[in-house]
Structures are given as structure tokens and as C-alpha cells.
């Protein structure tokens, strides 16, 4: 039973931005068939009630309003009543263009309702069927292919001769045009008059004089015939307007149906065009009006016609007016669901449903190639239905563009792809589909005739590949959809054309059928439920291609861009005016040794020119050399393509940079900037995002030039990479050169052999990028970009500063003995200082304290180099620490302190903090050492110098962190030990040279003792400084001897001597270290006797300075001998005077014994160093207990 859910409502006009309103929906449920209809668009005026004609009204007489426009009809005029009006061959395309969202996705069929009815009546009808079928995604477009009309045209124009020959050869050898009968035109005329009578307001017949009858009937037939003929466009001769707005073309591609309805019949979704007049009002909300000859009963075909019309248009009732020879007899009202049960017109709705499903499955299984035109044909009176691929047949002829469907199909493929691209939120999963649509579109087009669509399709293909985000190789991004028929591929595999029953296998058919793609052997099969199942499988090739890397992805993009550029260039008329350039000839790359040309000044000029050009974007002085008209499609498309290629080259350059292929990276960024240059030449104004992109290009170019400078040893390989060019790149450059010289950025992209020039170019690139951000007011909109550029500017200025600083140091090293600093050095200092200063400002402007601190640290290092340059020549024996040295060292200290203030605390960046502290400590230490070693006595008093040295040493200690465990800790300990040693030596020296002030002498004695003991403690922690440890111990012994010399009492002297011997005993650890190293060395020598070098006394694997050890050992032996002798003398004299204690006697005895052994050992000149050390260790071992006892005794 039917269930009426609402009243039909007119949807908004096509072209309105709103979503179409849903109309009424009709469901036929239960055990019958399910049907629902939604009016997507209607141009019909509000439904008017029909006028019931009086009995005996003569329909042969025309009413007064016949064929005139009526307010009730609206502007549609005769269209609304032209129910039997001939279907246009491209009607489905007109609808598809208007409802592009539905095509390829959720609609199975798009067609005129007349074609749908004709298909569903195939098993019941003997009449011929001839339809063109096109596939777009999962959607099939069905259009009538009027063979009669087509071949009439062929006779006149010579088009379609190949199809005519094919038709005559295989199907109907005696083809001739069949003329329509007079009865046909008579029936058409009285129907038209009946409908005009029915809309008369008063319902009365208003015949006009009979003289005009013939006059009026003639045009009806003529008009219909002419309309059919005019609807065929010439093959592939579309006007230019088609490419601008295909929907608006006058080539039969207009959607001129009164209604477009989304009809769901069972599980089949159809977009149907209908012109059936619908009346309403009063008791009948919506009815269809039919005229029947009372003498002829309704047959099945008419019943199916009426039933399907009402289902499609959602009309619940049918009003039938019966006439005899044009005289009205009576009216009868029938409900839509009762139509299948009318007398003489019985049919099963379930069978109609099965026919629909079988036909759809048959077509979907066999019309697999997108863009191809298929021909569904059943000859009149035949039971066999055949399907041909006209595109394949057409390609076998001379001109493949003979098929007039080619262009509308290409346009539709393009429009569907465009529509899918615009759906930003979900287009990624459709990329495979979009790509296939576009590739199939391109296959159909001829470059000479349709450059705009080809350029646009190629641009869209390039847009499918995301360049600005990492590629996800996940299968979830681009799924391959199992076996549904929603996907399709551009190249189908051959499929067996049969189902399990072999129902359309053509193996046993006569040979004349071998051109058919598929055959239905008997129309009766269509009534069998599920006789045909869609076997069209999904091909993986529809999935979006997986690119195995950035380079592959970019190359695909550039390939599409190049095709687009070729298409644009070929369409620009002025091409002949240009000098001919051969795309296969490489464009020479400028390469010269910048070191010979005045690099820096030249660069400044180019930079100024560049910035001047950038500033001129606002003035709009831009023109194309090739003669493209601004605003034309060529102009707009070329701009888009050039920008896309620029982005692709940028991504390629960035990828090459990551792979450390810096020559290749420079070549790609050069191409990116050449594209950008051409874009600038063409574009009247610069979009902010384009300027930001230019900024990124220049920044990357700066990075590459810096890396080339830092990897100068691979220059030959980089040069080879830089000069290589693909044919594709050359052709893109050829297209660019049609518009501009591409030289604006040459200063930034040349590969120089000069290090200074490379660094300078890198810096200029960053400066240019920053200038763009400044004058285009982009820095606030792009804070991240600004920070990146300023960071790089700071970094490159540091690099250049270091470069000049190292050059200055090299000049200083090579300088001939001379007191004067050369002007070259001074110039280098100034350049270096200026770079550091600017770099510091860059980092401070973005609050980058760490990098600012590093640059301040480098400035400090520069000041130290300046100080070193001012020290007098080494040959001068009167060398003194100069005021210039002091000045620069103090400046260095200031910069290091600023660096520490910049960091604030160690937590900010521990490594940098520790580094600055170490450098500061080193500066204080160097300054103190120089003052101590080359005391400026001509300018300052000794006491003043000692005070300054002491202060500097103490500050050096302050910044020397001995406690923090790190790689630098042993260095810090060594430095601190050295400082304590030097301070102790200084106070020791003061004590020796000072006379008078006893308080000061005592203070110096205490300080010397304190620093010696601290130095010893620190040297003991180090396992690799035995010589330094020994030297400190020997100085302590000397200090004790000096003190002993000023003592008078024997007891005091004995105590001092005992202390000195104790120091010697405590030096045992140093000798043990030396012995260990010597033993290890001798073992190494014995292992490798063959190597003469290893036997050399100075070549030690442990790095031990044997000369130093020998020297210190000799001093140690001499001082030990002296102390032992003095001790023996003192102990002997004390014993004689007052009689010694047992302990003293034991000490005396040990000392004598040790002294005796020492004398023998020193007398033996043949002993090796190792043996002498063994003797000393043995002697110190013997002294240990006695010295302890002695100390105890004395105390």
C-alpha cells in the first residue's frame, strides 16, 4: 500500500547556494516495492487545479490559449506540457553538472525519466532501445542515442560515418530512415490541446476558427523534429565558453527538465529528470492527467508508463479522461498503487524491481572504463540486448575525437574532481578517486583544443600531493575499498564477461557479435531475480600512489606542473615573437670564482636592487614577456603553477639539505627562487603567504650557503651536484624564461669557491628574509618566522666574526718579529667585533640569553687575541706586561662578566655557564701570569704588582670550579693547583727578597705555607702530574731550608730539618707514579722490540717527560743528601753536649745508613732512571718510621 508522507514542494532554483529542500516522499512498503522521491529542483509554478472538461468537448478544435504562455504555467511555456517532447542526447550531463555532489558517489543512475521507463519495459516491449552509457565513479549516465537522427546528420555532415558503417555491417544492413505516421502527430496534437483546455480558468472549450488549425499543427511536428536535430553538437567543436563555464554552453548540455528528482527505487538511487505535468488543489493535492482513446484498452506498457511516472514524481493519483475520436466522454480517478492491477494491464511490481536491479548490475559489470562511451542497443523486435564500447571502436578510426560525448564526459570528470577537491574536511580519503577522475579526464582531451582544462587538471593533480606536511604511508589514509563498486581505475583489467550461468558469455555467438562488450541473450532473463550480479571488482590502481620519499612526491608534482605550463604556454598567441629556445639544451649555470671579483661590494649592490624590486610590488609595474594578458585564465593558471613548482623545489632543497647533499640543495633552491622571481614578474601584488614563503626560501638558501662554507673540503662533489640538471627542470626553466630573466636572486644562489663570500652570501640571505618581514609588516603575524630568521642572523654573524677572528690570529702567528700591529690585523678585529656586536643584538632582540652569552664569550676571546697581538717581541729581553695588554684583557673580562649576567644562573644552560666561567678564569690567570713573569717594574712598584697578581689569581680561583664533577674537573683542579703553586712561589720570593717589616714577612710566610699545602693537596688528587707535585715539594723543602738559615737554636733547626725530611718522605707517591709509568713503558718496549722508535728515550707511550724527571730527581737527591748530612751533624753535636735520647740515637743511626746508601747510589753513574727511582723509594721507606719517631721526639 502507498503511504503519502507530504505534499510536493518546489525546491530552490539551480545555482542557489542553499541546500535543496526535501520534497514529499512516497513509500510503497509491505511485500510490494519500496520507492521514495525527493524533489531536488522544480521550475514548475504552484500546482493549479485542472479544469474538468464538459462532456462532448471536441479536442480536435484548438483552445484560444493553445501554445501561448500562461500565468498558471509560468515562463516554462510549452515545456511543462511537452510530455512527449524528444529527450536531448546530453540531458543527463545537464543534470549531473547541476548536482555534481551526487555524481560518482551516492547516485547509481542519472537520466531522463523516459529512458528509465524504456529500460524497465525492455522485457515487455518489442520496440528498439538505443542508449549511450557513461560511467563516472559508481554513477552511470544514460542518454538516448537516436540512431535515426544521428545517421540523418551523418548523411549531411559526414560525421559519425564510422558508426553508420558499423551499424549497417553488424546490425541493420538495409537501414533507412523510418518516418513517423500521421496517427502519431494526430495523437500528439489532441493531447496538447486537451492539456491547454484543462488549464483554462472557466473550464469551457474556447475553439479558435478552423482556418488556423493547420497553421498551428504544422509547427508542432516541425518543431519537434527540428529540436531533435539541433540537439546534436558537432563532434568535439565546443566553444571557448565551455571551458569557462561548461554548464552554460548551448550545446545541449543544459538541464531543462521541469523537475529533477532524487528517486530511490528499492536499493537503487537515481537522479531523474521529468517534464510530466502535475495538477493539484481542492480534493486532490497532486494528480497526473492522462488522455485515453475509449476504444483502445490500456495495455501493460501504458500501465507501466503511468505507474513509473507517478512513482518518480511522487504523485498518489492518476486522473484519466476518455475520448472517442477527440470527443470527451468521461473522467476516471485511479490510485497509483492500483495501476498494476488494472484490467488488461496487469503487471508485477516485483518483476519491475528485478528488471531494474538486473539491468543496473549488467551495466555496472560491463561499463567499467571511466570516460568511455558505451552503447546499449536492442534492435526492434529482437530479444537480444548488446553493449558496445564506442570509444574503443572510435579509436580504431582516424579521428578519436569523432565521438561527441568525449567533451561533456571530460568536463563532467573534471567537475566531479573539482567538487571533491573543494570538500576540505574529507577529501584526503578521496585522493585516489580524484586522481583517477583527472587522469581519465586528461586522456579524453586534446591539448590543442582544450589547454585550459588540461592546465587546470594538471594543477589539481599537483595539488593532491601535500608538500607542506610529512607524508603518512598509512593505509588508513588511502584505503583500497574491498569489492564495493565505488572505486574504479583508469586501466581496467580484462574481466570474464559472464556470471555463474554463462548468461552473457559470447563464446557461442556468431562471429559478427565479437565487437560487443557484453550480450543479454534473451530479455526474458531480466525478469529472473538476481540473474545478473555486479562483478566489477575494485582495482588497487585507484588507490592514491604511495610515494616512497619526498623526492618522488615532488617529482610527480613537478611533472604535473610542467604539463600544465606546457598547456598554458601553447595557448598564448604571442609565442612566435619570442626567441626560439630549445627545451633540450641546458640553460648554462653562472659559475665563477667570487674571490677574484669584488664579492662584498657587488653583493651589496645586488641586495639593494633586490630590495628595491621587492618594494616595487606595491607599485604594480609588472608585465609578461610572453604577452599573457593579466586576468586571463593563462595568467592566473601560470601564477598558480609557478608557485606550486617553487614550493616543490623548496621541499626538494630541504630534503637534500637533510641528506647533506648541499650542491643539490643549492641547485633546487636556485630553481625555487627562479620560479619565485617569475611569479614576482607576473604578479601585480604579493599575498602575505607568498612573501612568507619567499622568506622561507631565502632562509633555506642562507642555511645551504653556510653549510657549503663549513664543508669546503667536499667542494668538487657539491659543484658536480649543483651543475646537474634534469630534462624536466630545463623545460620548466624554459617556461619561466618566457616571462622573466630569472636573475633577481642570482646573488644568493651562485656557488662560490671563496669561504668569506659564502658566509657573506648566507648572511645577506637572512638579512633579505628579515627585510621582507619588516617592510611587508609580516613580523607580527609570523612571530615564529621572525625568531627563526633573527636566530640565523645571529648565528651567521657569529660564524663570520669567528672567521675574521681566526684570520687575525693567523696573521699574528705569521707576523715577522716586530713590535707593531699591522693594519690588516686591526681591520680584521674591527670586522670581527662588528659581526659579534650585531649578532648579540639579534639574539638579545629575541631574548635568546644562551646564544647572546656565547657571542659575548667570543667577543671576549677576540679581546684576548688583541691583547696577545700587543705583547712585545720575544727577542726583547726587557719584555714587560704592557698597558695595551692590560686594557684588552680587562675588556675581555668585561665581556665574560656580561655573558654571565646574560645567563643569570647556571641552571639556564649549565654547559655554557661552565664554559664562560672557565674562559673568565683563564683570562684572569693569563693576565696574572704575564704580570708575574713580565712584571712592569718600569711603571709600577713591586708591591703593587704583587697585589695585582694576587687579586687576579684569587679571581681566577673564584671562577675555577674544582668541585663540580665534569669532563673539565681535572683541568680545573690542575689550574687551581698551579695558581696556589704560583702564589706560594711569589710569597716565598717576597720573603727571600724582603728586608725590614717583620709583620709583613710573617704574613708572607703564612701565605706561602698555606698556598704550598693547598697546591700539594690538589696535585695529589691528580694522577697525571707527578712532576708538578715533586716541584712543589722541592720548593717547600727549599722554603724550609730558607727558614732554617735564619734559625739560631739547634732544637729549632732540628725541628725544621725533620719537617723538610718529612716533606721528602711524603713525595713517595709521586715517585711511585713515575715508577709505574716507566715499568709500563719498558713492558711496551719489550713487547715491540722491532720498532726502533719505541726505544727512543723521549718517545713515551705515557707521555712522561723523562728529562724533567731526571732534573727533578737530581735536585731531590742533592737536597736529600744535604738534609740528611745537616741532620746527622746536628744530632751528633746535640748528643755530645747533653747526651741524646734513645729515639734520637735511632734517628741518627737511620739517617747515617740512608745517607751512606744515597752517596753510593749517586756515585754509581751507570744506574738507569728506573733503578735510581727504586733506590729513592727504598730510602724513603727506611726514613718513614724514623722521621715519625723523630717528629714525636722533637714535639
PDB file of C-alpha atoms in Angstrom, residues 181-292:
ATOM      1  CA  UNK A 181       2.925   8.157 -39.023  1.00  0.00           C
ATOM      2  CA  UNK A 182       0.156  10.749 -39.315  1.00  0.00           C
ATOM      3  CA  UNK A 183      -1.536   8.992 -36.393  1.00  0.00           C
ATOM      4  CA  UNK A 184       1.491   9.816 -34.216  1.00  0.00           C
ATOM      5  CA  UNK A 185       1.205  13.552 -34.942  1.00  0.00           C
ATOM      6  CA  UNK A 186      -2.591  13.456 -34.555  1.00  0.00           C
ATOM      7  CA  UNK A 187      -2.374  11.910 -31.066  1.00  0.00           C
ATOM      8  CA  UNK A 188       0.296  14.414 -30.073  1.00  0.00           C
ATOM      9  CA  UNK A 189      -1.823  17.361 -31.212  1.00  0.00           C
ATOM     10  CA  UNK A 190      -5.013  16.360 -29.383  1.00  0.00           C
ATOM     11  CA  UNK A 191      -3.050  15.665 -26.174  1.00  0.00           C
ATOM     12  CA  UNK A 192      -1.554  19.135 -26.347  1.00  0.00           C
ATOM     13  CA  UNK A 193      -4.984  20.725 -26.901  1.00  0.00           C
ATOM     14  CA  UNK A 194      -6.509  18.637 -24.067  1.00  0.00           C
ATOM     15  CA  UNK A 195      -3.891  19.921 -21.595  1.00  0.00           C
ATOM     16  CA  UNK A 196      -4.417  23.532 -22.650  1.00  0.00           C
ATOM     17  CA  UNK A 197      -8.187  23.076 -22.243  1.00  0.00           C
ATOM     18  CA  UNK A 198      -7.551  21.624 -18.766  1.00  0.00           C
ATOM     19  CA  UNK A 199      -5.787  24.750 -17.531  1.00  0.00           C
ATOM     20  CA  UNK A 200      -8.487  27.163 -18.803  1.00  0.00           C
ATOM     21  CA  UNK A 201      -9.899  29.039 -15.855  1.00  0.00           C
ATOM     22  CA  UNK A 202     -13.567  28.651 -16.683  1.00  0.00           C
ATOM     23  CA  UNK A 203     -13.251  25.079 -17.978  1.00  0.00           C
ATOM     24  CA  UNK A 204     -15.234  25.838 -21.167  1.00  0.00           C
ATOM     25  CA  UNK A 205     -13.935  24.972 -24.594  1.00  0.00           C
ATOM     26  CA  UNK A 206     -12.796  28.053 -26.497  1.00  0.00           C
ATOM     27  CA  UNK A 207     -12.123  26.897 -30.015  1.00  0.00           C
ATOM     28  CA  UNK A 208     -10.453  29.238 -32.492  1.00  0.00           C
ATOM     29  CA  UNK A 209     -11.512  29.417 -36.149  1.00  0.00           C
ATOM     30  CA  UNK A 210     -10.705  26.216 -38.027  1.00  0.00           C
ATOM     31  CA  UNK A 211      -8.602  28.119 -40.579  1.00  0.00           C
ATOM     32  CA  UNK A 212      -5.776  28.374 -38.101  1.00  0.00           C
ATOM     33  CA  UNK A 213      -5.832  24.680 -37.206  1.00  0.00           C
ATOM     34  CA  UNK A 214      -3.462  23.523 -39.913  1.00  0.00           C
ATOM     35  CA  UNK A 215      -1.328  26.574 -39.378  1.00  0.00           C
ATOM     36  CA  UNK A 216      -0.898  25.627 -35.710  1.00  0.00           C
ATOM     37  CA  UNK A 217      -0.493  21.873 -36.130  1.00  0.00           C
ATOM     38  CA  UNK A 218       2.334  22.223 -38.606  1.00  0.00           C
ATOM     39  CA  UNK A 219       4.846  23.844 -36.272  1.00  0.00           C
ATOM     40  CA  UNK A 220       4.295  21.209 -33.600  1.00  0.00           C
ATOM     41  CA  UNK A 221       5.636  18.457 -35.770  1.00  0.00           C
ATOM     42  CA  UNK A 222       8.271  20.651 -37.341  1.00  0.00           C
ATOM     43  CA  UNK A 223       9.390  21.993 -34.016  1.00  0.00           C
ATOM     44  CA  UNK A 224       9.797  18.578 -32.509  1.00  0.00           C
ATOM     45  CA  UNK A 225      11.740  17.309 -35.461  1.00  0.00           C
ATOM     46  CA  UNK A 226      13.983  20.340 -35.553  1.00  0.00           C
ATOM     47  CA  UNK A 227      14.589  20.219 -31.818  1.00  0.00           C
ATOM     48  CA  UNK A 228      15.887  16.691 -32.168  1.00  0.00           C
ATOM     49  CA  UNK A 229      18.232  17.593 -34.951  1.00  0.00           C
ATOM     50  CA  UNK A 230      19.586  20.737 -33.347  1.00  0.00           C
ATOM     51  CA  UNK A 231      20.357  18.973 -30.101  1.00  0.00           C
ATOM     52  CA  UNK A 232      23.429  17.186 -31.515  1.00  0.00           C
ATOM     53  CA  UNK A 233      26.611  19.239 -31.279  1.00  0.00           C
ATOM     54  CA  UNK A 234      29.325  18.931 -33.875  1.00  0.00           C
ATOM     55  CA  UNK A 235      31.877  16.351 -32.737  1.00  0.00           C
ATOM     56  CA  UNK A 236      34.284  17.987 -30.321  1.00  0.00           C
ATOM     57  CA  UNK A 237      33.805  21.537 -31.543  1.00  0.00           C
ATOM     58  CA  UNK A 238      32.958  23.161 -28.261  1.00  0.00           C
ATOM     59  CA  UNK A 239      33.038  26.944 -27.935  1.00  0.00           C
ATOM     60  CA  UNK A 240      35.533  28.556 -25.619  1.00  0.00           C
ATOM     61  CA  UNK A 241      32.746  29.314 -23.181  1.00  0.00           C
ATOM     62  CA  UNK A 242      32.577  25.625 -22.389  1.00  0.00           C
ATOM     63  CA  UNK A 243      35.888  25.652 -20.630  1.00  0.00           C
ATOM     64  CA  UNK A 244      34.940  28.770 -18.694  1.00  0.00           C
ATOM     65  CA  UNK A 245      31.519  27.502 -17.659  1.00  0.00           C
ATOM     66  CA  UNK A 246      30.594  24.173 -19.180  1.00  0.00           C
ATOM     67  CA  UNK A 247      27.126  24.240 -17.670  1.00  0.00           C
ATOM     68  CA  UNK A 248      26.202  27.380 -19.572  1.00  0.00           C
ATOM     69  CA  UNK A 249      27.074  26.093 -23.026  1.00  0.00           C
ATOM     70  CA  UNK A 250      24.444  26.000 -25.721  1.00  0.00           C
ATOM     71  CA  UNK A 251      25.435  22.551 -26.902  1.00  0.00           C
ATOM     72  CA  UNK A 252      22.558  20.585 -25.458  1.00  0.00           C
ATOM     73  CA  UNK A 253      24.218  20.407 -22.026  1.00  0.00           C
ATOM     74  CA  UNK A 254      21.522  22.430 -20.264  1.00  0.00           C
ATOM     75  CA  UNK A 255      19.385  20.881 -17.582  1.00  0.00           C
ATOM     76  CA  UNK A 256      15.997  21.914 -18.982  1.00  0.00           C
ATOM     77  CA  UNK A 257      13.772  19.475 -17.118  1.00  0.00           C
ATOM     78  CA  UNK A 258      10.880  20.955 -15.178  1.00  0.00           C
ATOM     79  CA  UNK A 259      11.798  18.745 -12.252  1.00  0.00           C
ATOM     80  CA  UNK A 260      14.929  16.967 -11.034  1.00  0.00           C
ATOM     81  CA  UNK A 261      14.040  14.221  -8.619  1.00  0.00           C
ATOM     82  CA  UNK A 262      16.194  12.008  -6.421  1.00  0.00           C
ATOM     83  CA  UNK A 263      14.285   8.731  -6.777  1.00  0.00           C
ATOM     84  CA  UNK A 264      15.125   5.707  -4.659  1.00  0.00           C
ATOM     85  CA  UNK A 265      13.620   2.533  -6.112  1.00  0.00           C
ATOM     86  CA  UNK A 266      14.375  -0.372  -3.779  1.00  0.00           C
ATOM     87  CA  UNK A 267      18.154  -0.011  -3.281  1.00  0.00           C
ATOM     88  CA  UNK A 268      18.778   1.920  -6.496  1.00  0.00           C
ATOM     89  CA  UNK A 269      19.366   5.692  -6.192  1.00  0.00           C
ATOM     90  CA  UNK A 270      18.532   7.645  -9.324  1.00  0.00           C
ATOM     91  CA  UNK A 271      18.675  11.325 -10.266  1.00  0.00           C
ATOM     92  CA  UNK A 272      15.802  11.630 -12.730  1.00  0.00           C
ATOM     93  CA  UNK A 273      14.620  14.472 -14.966  1.00  0.00           C
ATOM     94  CA  UNK A 274      10.872  14.729 -15.604  1.00  0.00           C
ATOM     95  CA  UNK A 275       8.565  17.066 -17.524  1.00  0.00           C
ATOM     96  CA  UNK A 276       5.260  15.423 -16.561  1.00  0.00           C
ATOM     97  CA  UNK A 277       2.529  17.999 -15.870  1.00  0.00           C
ATOM     98  CA  UNK A 278       1.182  17.699 -12.300  1.00  0.00           C
ATOM     99  CA  UNK A 279      -2.114  19.272 -11.244  1.00  0.00           C
ATOM    100  CA  UNK A 280      -3.371  19.815  -7.728  1.00  0.00           C
ATOM    101  CA  UNK A 281      -5.709  21.744  -5.476  1.00  0.00           C
ATOM    102  CA  UNK A 282      -9.060  21.022  -3.929  1.00  0.00           C
ATOM    103  CA  UNK A 283      -9.639  17.399  -3.004  1.00  0.00           C
ATOM    104  CA  UNK A 284      -6.585  16.238  -4.941  1.00  0.00           C
ATOM    105  CA  UNK A 285      -3.243  17.521  -3.617  1.00  0.00           C
ATOM    106  CA  UNK A 286      -1.415  16.104  -6.656  1.00  0.00           C
ATOM    107  CA  UNK A 287      -2.648  14.205  -9.684  1.00  0.00           C
ATOM    108  CA  UNK A 288      -1.330  13.353 -13.130  1.00  0.00           C
ATOM    109  CA  UNK A 289      -3.679  13.885 -16.078  1.00  0.00           C
ATOM    110  CA  UNK A 290      -3.934  11.358 -18.946  1.00  0.00           C
ATOM    111  CA  UNK A 291      -5.960  11.245 -22.184  1.00  0.00           C
ATOM    112  CA  UNK A 292      -7.087   7.790 -23.417  1.00  0.00           C
TER     113      UNK A 292
END
